Coordinates of C-alpha atoms and ligand atoms in Angstrom, one line a residue:
X1 CA 102.2 -2.2 -35.1
X2 CA 102.7 0.8 -33.1
X3 CA 100.0 2.7 -32.1
X4 CA 101.2 6.1 -34.7
X5 CA 100.7 2.9 -37.3
X6 CA 97.2 2.8 -36.8
X7 CA 96.4 5.7 -36.6
X8 CA 98.2 6.4 -39.9
X9 CA 96.3 4.0 -41.3
X10 CA 92.9 4.7 -39.3
X11 CA 93.1 8.1 -41.4
X12 CA 94.2 6.8 -44.3
X13 CA 90.7 4.3 -44.5
X14 CA 88.9 7.1 -43.6
X15 CA 89.8 8.7 -46.8
X16 CA 89.2 5.3 -48.1
X17 CA 86.0 5.1 -47.3
X18 CA 85.2 8.7 -47.7
X19 CA 85.4 8.3 -51.2
X20 CA 83.7 5.3 -51.9
X21 CA 80.5 6.8 -50.2
X22 CA 80.8 10.0 -52.0
X23 CA 80.8 6.8 -54.7
X24 CA 78.5 6.3 -53.6
X25 CA 79.3 2.3 -52.2
X26 CA 78.3 2.1 -49.0
X27 CA 81.3 0.5 -46.9
X28 CA 80.6 -2.7 -46.5
X29 CA 82.4 -4.6 -44.0
X30 CA 82.8 -3.1 -40.8
X31 CA 82.9 -5.8 -38.4
X32 CA 81.7 -6.3 -34.9
X33 CA 83.0 -8.1 -32.4
X34 CA 81.0 -11.3 -32.7
X35 CA 83.9 -11.3 -36.5
X36 CA 86.6 -10.1 -35.5
X37 CA 88.3 -13.6 -33.7
X38 CA 87.4 -15.8 -36.2
X39 CA 88.9 -16.0 -40.4
X40 CA 88.0 -13.9 -43.1
X41 CA 85.0 -15.1 -45.7
X42 CA 85.0 -15.0 -48.5
X43 CA 82.8 -11.5 -49.0
X44 CA 86.3 -10.3 -46.7
X45 CA 88.9 -11.9 -49.1
X46 CA 86.5 -10.1 -51.9
X47 CA 88.7 -6.4 -51.4
X48 CA 92.0 -5.8 -49.4
X49 CA 90.6 -2.6 -48.3
X50 CA 87.7 -4.3 -46.5
X51 CA 90.6 -6.5 -44.6
X52 CA 91.9 -3.2 -43.3
X53 CA 88.1 -2.0 -41.7
X54 CA 87.7 -4.6 -39.2
X55 CA 89.5 -2.9 -37.2
X56 CA 86.5 -1.0 -36.6
X57 CA 83.9 -2.9 -33.4
X58 CA 80.2 -1.6 -32.4
X59 CA 78.4 -3.0 -29.9
X60 CA 75.0 -4.6 -31.3
X61 CA 72.5 -2.6 -29.2
X62 CA 69.0 -1.5 -29.7
X63 CA 68.3 0.9 -31.8
X64 CA 65.6 3.5 -32.9
X65 CA 65.0 2.9 -37.1
X66 CA 63.7 5.9 -38.9
X67 CA 60.7 4.6 -39.1
X68 CA 60.3 4.2 -35.8
X69 CA 60.6 0.0 -35.1
X70 CA 62.6 -1.3 -32.3
X71 CA 66.5 -2.9 -34.1
X72 CA 69.6 -3.7 -34.1
X73 CA 73.0 -2.2 -35.1
X74 CA 74.4 -4.0 -37.5
X75 CA 76.4 -3.2 -40.5
X76 CA 74.6 -3.1 -43.5
X77 CA 75.8 -7.4 -44.7
X78 CA 75.3 -8.4 -41.7
X79 CA 71.2 -7.3 -41.6
X80 CA 71.4 -8.3 -45.2
X81 CA 72.7 -11.8 -43.9
X82 CA 70.0 -11.5 -41.2
X83 CA 67.5 -11.3 -43.0
X84 CA 66.8 -7.9 -42.0
X85 CA 66.3 -3.8 -43.6
X86 CA 68.0 -1.7 -42.8
X87 CA 67.0 2.4 -41.7
X88 CA 69.2 4.8 -40.5
X89 CA 71.9 4.9 -38.9
X90 CA 73.9 4.3 -35.8
X91 CA 77.6 3.4 -34.0
X92 CA 78.3 7.1 -35.7
X93 CA 77.4 6.1 -39.1
X94 CA 79.2 2.6 -38.9
X95 CA 76.2 0.7 -38.8
X96 CA 72.7 0.3 -39.6
X97 CA 69.8 0.4 -37.6
X98 CA 68.4 -3.3 -38.6
X99 CA 65.1 -4.2 -38.6
X100 CA 63.8 -8.1 -38.9
X101 CA 59.8 -8.0 -39.6
X102 CA 58.7 -11.3 -41.2
X103 CA 55.7 -12.6 -42.3
X104 CA 56.5 -16.0 -43.6
X105 CA 55.2 -19.4 -41.9
X106 CA 57.9 -21.5 -41.2
X107 CA 61.4 -19.1 -41.2
X108 CA 63.8 -19.2 -38.7
X109 CA 65.3 -15.7 -36.5
X110 CA 67.7 -14.7 -34.0
X111 CA 68.0 -11.2 -34.3
X112 CA 66.5 -9.6 -31.4
X113 CA 63.5 -6.9 -32.5
X114 CA 62.3 -9.3 -35.1
X115 CA 58.2 -9.1 -36.6
X116 CA 56.1 -11.3 -37.0
X117 CA 53.9 -10.4 -38.6
X118 CA 50.4 -13.1 -40.2
X119 CA 50.8 -13.5 -44.6
X120 CA 49.8 -10.0 -46.2
X121 CA 49.7 -7.9 -42.8
X122 CA 48.5 -5.4 -42.7
X123 CA 45.5 -7.4 -44.5
X124 CA 43.9 -10.0 -42.4
X125 CA 45.0 -13.2 -42.5
X126 CA 41.8 -16.5 -42.9
X127 CA 44.0 -19.4 -44.9
X128 CA 43.9 -22.4 -41.9
X129 CA 46.9 -24.1 -40.3
X130 CA 49.7 -23.7 -38.7
X131 CA 51.8 -21.2 -39.2
X132 CA 55.1 -21.3 -36.4
X133 CA 58.0 -18.4 -36.3
X134 CA 61.6 -20.3 -35.0
X135 CA 63.4 -18.2 -32.5
X136 CA 67.0 -19.3 -31.4
X137 CA 70.0 -17.5 -29.4
X138 CA 71.0 -14.1 -30.5
X139 CA 73.8 -14.0 -27.6
X140 CA 75.0 -16.7 -25.1
X141 CA 74.1 -13.6 -22.3
X142 CA 70.1 -14.0 -23.4
X143 CA 68.1 -15.7 -20.4
X144 CA 64.0 -15.1 -21.7
X145 CA 62.2 -14.1 -24.6
X146 CA 59.6 -11.4 -24.2
X147 CA 56.9 -11.0 -27.0
X148 CA 54.7 -8.0 -27.1
X149 CA 51.8 -8.6 -28.4
X150 CA 51.0 -5.2 -30.7
X151 CA 48.5 -6.6 -32.4
X152 CA 46.9 -10.1 -32.1
X153 CA 43.4 -11.3 -32.9
X154 CA 42.8 -14.5 -33.6
X155 CA 39.0 -16.5 -33.1
X156 CA 37.1 -16.2 -29.8
X157 CA 37.7 -19.2 -27.7
X158 CA 34.4 -21.0 -27.2
X159 CA 30.8 -18.8 -25.3
X160 CA 28.2 -22.0 -26.8
X161 CA 28.7 -24.7 -24.1
X162 CA 29.2 -24.9 -19.7
X163 CA 31.8 -27.5 -20.1
X164 CA 33.9 -26.0 -22.8
X165 CA 33.8 -22.1 -22.6
X166 CA 36.7 -20.1 -22.6
X167 CA 38.5 -23.2 -25.1
X168 CA 40.1 -21.9 -27.7
X169 CA 38.7 -24.1 -29.7
X170 CA 39.2 -22.3 -33.4
X171 CA 42.1 -20.5 -33.2
X172 CA 45.3 -21.2 -30.7
X173 CA 49.0 -19.5 -29.9
X174 CA 51.0 -21.6 -28.7
X175 CA 54.9 -21.7 -27.7
X176 CA 57.1 -24.5 -27.1
X177 CA 60.8 -24.6 -25.7
X178 CA 60.4 -22.4 -22.5
X179 CA 60.8 -23.4 -18.9
X180 CA 58.2 -21.6 -17.0
X181 CA 53.9 -22.4 -18.1
X182 CA 53.0 -20.0 -20.6
X183 CA 49.6 -21.1 -21.4
X184 CA 47.3 -21.2 -24.6
X185 CA 45.8 -18.3 -25.7
X186 CA 43.3 -16.9 -28.5
X187 CA 40.6 -14.1 -28.8
X188 CA 41.6 -9.8 -28.3
X189 CA 45.9 -10.0 -26.8
X190 CA 46.7 -6.4 -28.6
X191 CA 49.0 -5.1 -25.9
X192 CA 49.6 -8.0 -24.4
X193 CA 52.7 -9.2 -23.8
X194 CA 54.0 -13.0 -22.3
X195 CA 58.2 -14.1 -21.2
X196 CA 59.3 -17.2 -21.8
X197 CA 62.4 -18.6 -19.9
X198 CA 65.3 -19.9 -21.3
X199 CA 66.8 -22.9 -20.0
X200 CA 70.4 -23.6 -20.2
X201 CA 70.1 -26.6 -23.0
X202 CA 67.4 -25.4 -25.4
X203 CA 68.1 -23.7 -28.8
X204 CA 65.1 -23.8 -30.4
X205 CA 61.3 -21.2 -29.3
X206 CA 58.8 -22.5 -31.6
X207 CA 56.2 -19.9 -31.5
X208 CA 52.6 -21.4 -33.0
X209 CA 49.4 -20.1 -34.7
X210 CA 47.2 -23.1 -35.0
X211 CA 44.8 -21.8 -36.8
X212 CA 41.2 -23.4 -38.4
X213 CA 38.4 -22.6 -40.6
X214 CA 38.5 -20.2 -43.4
X215 CA 36.1 -17.2 -41.6
X216 CA 38.0 -15.6 -39.4
X217 CA 39.9 -12.6 -39.8
X218 CA 43.4 -12.8 -37.4
X219 CA 46.0 -10.5 -37.6
X220 CA 49.1 -10.4 -35.2
X221 CA 52.5 -8.3 -35.1
X222 CA 54.8 -9.8 -32.2
X223 CA 57.9 -8.2 -31.1
X224 CA 60.1 -10.8 -30.3
X225 CA 62.6 -9.4 -28.5
X226 CA 65.7 -11.6 -27.0
X227 CA 66.4 -10.5 -23.1
X228 CA 70.0 -10.8 -22.0
X229 CA 69.9 -12.6 -18.4
X230 CA 70.5 -9.5 -15.3
X231 CA 68.8 -7.0 -15.7
X232 CA 66.7 -4.7 -14.2
X233 CA 63.7 -5.4 -16.8
X234 CA 64.8 -9.2 -17.1
X235 CA 62.1 -10.5 -15.7
X236 CA 62.1 -13.1 -12.2
X237 CA 61.8 -16.8 -12.9
X238 CA 58.0 -17.6 -14.0
X239 CA 56.1 -14.5 -14.0
X240 CA 54.7 -14.8 -17.3
X241 CA 53.9 -11.2 -17.2
X242 CA 56.7 -8.3 -15.5
X243 CA 55.3 -4.8 -15.5
X244 CA 58.7 -2.4 -13.6
X245 CA 56.4 0.8 -13.0
X246 CA 55.0 2.4 -9.9
X247 CA 51.3 2.2 -11.9
X248 CA 50.3 -0.4 -14.3
X249 CA 46.7 -2.4 -15.9
X250 CA 46.1 -5.3 -15.9
X251 CA 43.8 -7.7 -17.8
X252 CA 43.6 -10.9 -18.9
X253 CA 44.2 -12.7 -22.1
X254 CA 41.0 -12.1 -24.6
X255 CA 40.0 -9.6 -21.7
X256 CA 37.0 -7.9 -24.2
X257 CA 33.4 -6.5 -21.6
X258 CA 30.9 -7.0 -23.9
X259 CA 27.2 -7.2 -24.0
X260 CA 26.9 -9.0 -27.0
X261 CA 28.4 -11.3 -28.0
X262 CA 29.0 -13.4 -25.2
X263 CA 33.4 -13.5 -24.6
X264 CA 34.8 -15.3 -22.2
X265 CA 37.7 -15.4 -21.0
X266 CA 39.9 -18.3 -21.5
X267 CA 40.3 -21.9 -20.6
X268 CA 43.3 -23.6 -18.5
X269 CA 44.9 -20.5 -17.3
X270 CA 47.6 -20.5 -15.3
X271 CA 50.2 -18.0 -14.9
X272 CA 52.3 -15.3 -12.3
X273 CA 51.7 -11.9 -13.3
X274 CA 54.9 -9.8 -11.6
X275 CA 55.6 -6.4 -10.4
X276 CA 58.9 -5.2 -9.6
X277 CA 58.5 -3.3 -5.8
X278 CA 60.3 -0.9 -6.1
X279 CA 62.9 1.2 -4.6
X280 CA 60.7 2.7 -1.4
X281 CA 56.9 1.2 -1.9
X282 CA 56.0 -1.3 0.1
X283 CA 52.3 -2.4 -0.6
X284 CA 50.3 -2.5 -3.8
X285 CA 46.5 -1.5 -4.2
X286 CA 44.4 -2.9 -7.3
X287 CA 41.4 -1.3 -8.1
X288 CA 39.1 -2.2 -11.3
X289 CA 39.7 -0.1 -14.1
X290 CA 36.1 0.9 -14.8
X291 CA 34.6 2.9 -11.7
X292 CA 31.1 1.7 -13.5
X293 CA 29.3 -0.2 -10.7
X294 CA 26.3 -1.9 -12.5
X295 CA 25.0 -5.2 -11.9
X296 CA 27.3 -6.4 -15.1
X297 CA 31.0 -4.8 -13.9
X298 CA 32.6 -4.2 -16.7
X299 CA 36.4 -5.6 -14.8
X300 CA 35.5 -7.9 -13.3
X301 CA 33.8 -11.1 -13.2
X302 CA 35.5 -14.9 -12.4
X303 CA 32.7 -17.6 -12.2
X304 CA 33.7 -19.1 -8.6
X305 CA 33.1 -22.9 -7.2
X306 CA 31.3 -25.0 -8.3
X307 CA 28.3 -24.8 -5.6
X308 CA 24.5 -23.9 -6.5
X309 CA 25.5 -20.4 -3.5
X310 CA 28.3 -19.4 -6.0
X311 CA 26.2 -20.1 -9.6
X312 CA 23.7 -18.7 -8.3
X313 CA 25.0 -15.3 -6.6
X314 CA 27.9 -15.2 -10.1
X315 CA 24.8 -16.1 -12.1
X316 CA 22.2 -12.8 -9.7
X317 CA 25.6 -10.9 -10.9
X318 CA 25.2 -9.1 -6.6
X319 CA 28.7 -10.0 -4.9
X320 CA 32.3 -10.3 -4.2
X321 CA 33.6 -14.0 -3.6
X322 CA 36.6 -14.7 -1.7
X323 CA 38.2 -17.7 -1.1
X324 CA 36.7 -21.2 -0.4
X325 CA 33.8 -20.2 -3.1
X326 CA 36.7 -19.5 -5.3
X327 CA 37.4 -22.9 -5.9
X328 CA 38.0 -23.7 -10.1
X329 CA 38.8 -19.7 -11.4
X330 CA 39.7 -17.2 -9.9
X331 CA 42.6 -14.7 -9.3
X332 CA 44.9 -14.1 -6.1
X333 CA 46.3 -12.0 -4.7
X334 CA 49.0 -12.4 -1.7
X335 CA 47.0 -11.6 1.7
X336 CA 44.6 -8.7 -0.2
X337 CA 43.0 -7.0 2.3
X338 CA 39.9 -4.2 2.0
X339 CA 42.6 -2.0 4.4
X340 CA 45.4 0.2 3.5
X341 CA 48.4 0.1 5.8
X342 CA 47.3 -3.3 7.4
X343 CA 50.0 -4.9 8.8
X344 CA 49.1 -8.3 7.8
X345 CA 51.1 -10.4 4.9
X346 CA 49.6 -13.7 5.5
X347 CA 46.0 -14.5 5.5
X348 CA 45.0 -15.0 9.4
X349 CA 41.2 -15.1 9.3
X350 CA 38.6 -17.2 6.7
X351 CA 36.0 -16.2 4.8
X352 CA 33.4 -15.5 4.4
X353 CA 33.5 -13.1 7.8
X354 CA 35.3 -11.5 5.7
X355 CA 39.4 -9.8 6.7
X356 CA 37.8 -6.8 8.1
X357 CA 41.2 -7.8 10.3
X358 CA 42.7 -10.3 8.4
X359 CA 43.0 -10.8 4.4
X360 CA 42.2 -13.3 1.5
X361 CA 44.3 -15.0 -0.6
X362 CA 41.3 -15.2 -3.7
X363 CA 39.2 -13.2 -4.9
X364 CA 36.1 -13.7 -7.7
X365 CA 32.6 -13.3 -8.4
X366 CA 31.2 -10.3 -9.8
X367 CA 32.6 -7.0 -7.4
X368 CA 35.9 -6.3 -7.4
X369 CA 36.2 -6.5 -3.5
X370 CA 38.3 -8.7 -0.2
X371 CA 35.2 -8.8 1.0
X372 CA 32.7 -11.8 0.6
X373 CA 28.9 -11.2 0.3
X374 CA 30.5 -7.5 -1.2
X375 CA 28.1 -5.6 -3.4
X376 CA 30.5 -2.4 -4.9
X377 CA 33.7 -2.7 -5.7
X378 CA 36.5 -1.3 -3.5
X379 CA 40.3 -0.9 -3.4
X380 CA 42.4 -4.5 -2.8
X381 CA 45.5 -3.5 -0.9
X382 CA 48.1 -6.5 -0.6
X383 CA 51.3 -5.5 1.1
X384 CA 53.2 -8.7 0.8
X385 CA 56.4 -8.9 -1.2
X386 CA 57.1 -10.1 -4.0
X387 CA 54.0 -8.1 -5.7
X388 CA 52.7 -11.3 -7.4
X389 CA 49.1 -12.4 -8.5
X390 CA 48.2 -15.7 -9.9
X391 CA 45.4 -16.1 -12.0
X392 CA 43.8 -20.0 -12.2
X393 CA 40.8 -21.4 -14.9
X394 CA 40.2 -24.4 -15.2
X395 CA 38.6 -25.9 -18.6
X396 CA 35.0 -25.0 -18.3
X397 CA 32.6 -22.4 -16.6
X398 CA 30.7 -23.5 -13.5
X399 CA 29.4 -20.1 -12.3
X400 CA 26.1 -19.7 -15.1
X401 CA 22.2 -21.1 -14.9
X402 CA 22.3 -24.5 -15.3
X403 CA 21.1 -24.3 -19.3
X404 CA 24.0 -25.4 -20.9
X405 CA 24.1 -21.3 -22.7
X406 CA 25.9 -19.0 -21.3
X407 CA 23.8 -15.8 -21.0
X408 CA 25.3 -11.6 -20.5
X409 CA 24.8 -12.4 -16.4
X410 CA 26.9 -15.0 -16.7
X411 CA 29.5 -13.9 -19.3
X412 CA 33.1 -14.6 -17.5
X413 CA 34.9 -12.0 -18.4
X414 CA 37.9 -12.2 -16.5
X415 CA 39.4 -8.6 -15.2
X416 CA 41.3 -5.9 -15.3
X417 CA 43.3 -4.0 -12.9
X418 CA 45.5 -0.8 -12.4
X419 CA 47.7 -1.0 -10.0
X420 CA 49.6 1.4 -7.6
X421 CA 52.5 0.1 -6.1
X422 CA 52.0 2.0 -2.0
X423 CA 54.4 4.1 -1.0
X424 CA 56.9 3.2 2.4
X425 CA 55.7 6.2 3.8
X426 CA 52.0 5.1 3.8
X427 CA 52.3 2.6 5.8
X428 CA 51.7 2.0 9.2
X429 CA 55.3 -0.1 10.5
X430 CA 54.5 -3.7 12.0
X431 CA 54.9 -3.2 15.7
X432 CA 52.3 -6.1 16.9
X433 CA 50.9 -8.8 14.8
Ligands
NAG1 C1 91.1 -19.8 -39.3 O1 91.7 -21.4 -40.7 C2 92.2 -22.1 -40.3 C3 93.1 -22.7 -41.6 O2 91.7 -23.3 -42.2 C4 92.7 -22.9 -38.6 O3 93.4 -23.8 -38.3 C5 92.1 -22.1 -37.4 O4 91.7 -22.3 -35.9 C6 91.0 -20.8 -37.4 N1 90.5 -20.1 -36.3 C7 89.5 -19.7 -36.8 C8 89.4 -18.4 -35.2 O5 88.8 -19.9 -36.6
NAG2 C1 59.9 -0.3 -28.9 O1 60.5 -0.1 -27.1 C2 59.9 -0.2 -26.6 C3 60.4 0.0 -25.0 O2 61.1 -2.0 -25.4 C4 58.3 0.0 -26.9 O3 58.2 0.4 -25.5 C5 58.0 0.6 -28.3 O4 56.4 0.1 -28.2 C6 58.7 -0.4 -29.3 N1 58.7 -0.3 -30.5 C7 57.3 -0.1 -30.9 C8 57.9 0.3 -32.3 O5 57.7 -1.8 -31.3
NAG3 C1 67.5 -6.5 -27.4 O1 66.0 -5.2 -27.7 C2 65.6 -4.9 -26.5 C3 64.5 -3.5 -26.6 O2 64.4 -3.2 -27.7 C4 67.0 -4.7 -25.8 O3 65.9 -4.0 -24.1 C5 67.4 -5.6 -25.0 O4 68.9 -5.1 -24.2 C6 68.4 -6.0 -26.7 N1 69.3 -7.3 -26.4 C7 70.4 -7.9 -26.4 C8 70.5 -9.3 -26.1 O5 70.6 -6.8 -26.5

């Protein structure tokens, strides 16, 4: 068929289309690329009119629904066959902005930007048992899943016993299928996100809410995005969290500072937080979210090593701790220093003398500082790239008083930090070691 005939056809078809629309029917079979090479489906054959429309192609791009959700552009028939709801149009009116909202347990989705909510959302959910969502790749060029916890409230971790403080004993969220390490989490995690790296062989990923007891009011609303390989927002390998802005806020999972009840950070954490080094930035600084400087500092509290000295220091709530003092739980910042424009990029002076000319790698205690035994928060700088942090916690809490109960003064609630990338112009060039 030469061009002029195609043009004539198009004009005819548009005419038909207008007639159809005028009669209140959707032009249902404007196919995307996925169907172009295949054979017609039954639905396609049901109308000659429809098969002619295969000429129109558009990519399944992200779109925004008329209610403000992130959707994917599909034909209306593809949207319904994916279990989605059409809301607003896209692709110059040929597609619908399709969003899938799943409120059941045991469903499977392959649609980008699926919202998974607890049954009955926005009401809370008190049923015990396992509730899972299965996710398959939306296309072969997808390398990661990103889960955004728009709402996430499960039972808090244990805070009753020293040996199990921070463990998710009542409710827990786990995932399978990914190649990076993703810790089990519980408690309150709204606004947090996680990345799941895909291995080439894995086809199905599962997201599992494992819930015990019927007294907890749980709520979740998780957006699942399929991240293509090699984009500016594809996280490097093995980054559980990825931040791309010049400034931002980092919090440990279940970060909830409260004097009562005592709420611990989670046990068994082992993950990387990665911050994209933006062009023109050579370093990074971290500071506590809150500037309050009482003993129960509400931005940083991580118990360290199971020694009498470290435990007493933590329980007294008076000092920062670094490196060897942070043997059990710690936040790792490579070559953390109190010196802005430091020329050091690897630890050369060990604690406890402090990093006034060098740096440390592990931070804990109740004040946030790169110097040990500090009784105040201080900005912490790092000029080591990439700007990655690593958070490690073990099975229990050692930095508490010897009694089995945890008190407010020994609450180890984790961290809330702001970061600011440091422009290269503010950094001295590294002329000597
Ligand atoms: C279409 O169907 C025919 C006959 O069933 C088959 O030979 C052919 O391989 C199919 N084409 C595609 C692209 O699936
Ligand atoms: C839509 O996506 C953008 C960017 O990924 C995000 O910032 C925004 O919160 C999302 N909106 C909703 C309603 O999920
Ligand atoms: C999925 O949607 C997000 C935005 O919501 C977009 O950044 C991403 O490229 C989409 N993934 C695919 C495979 O199209």
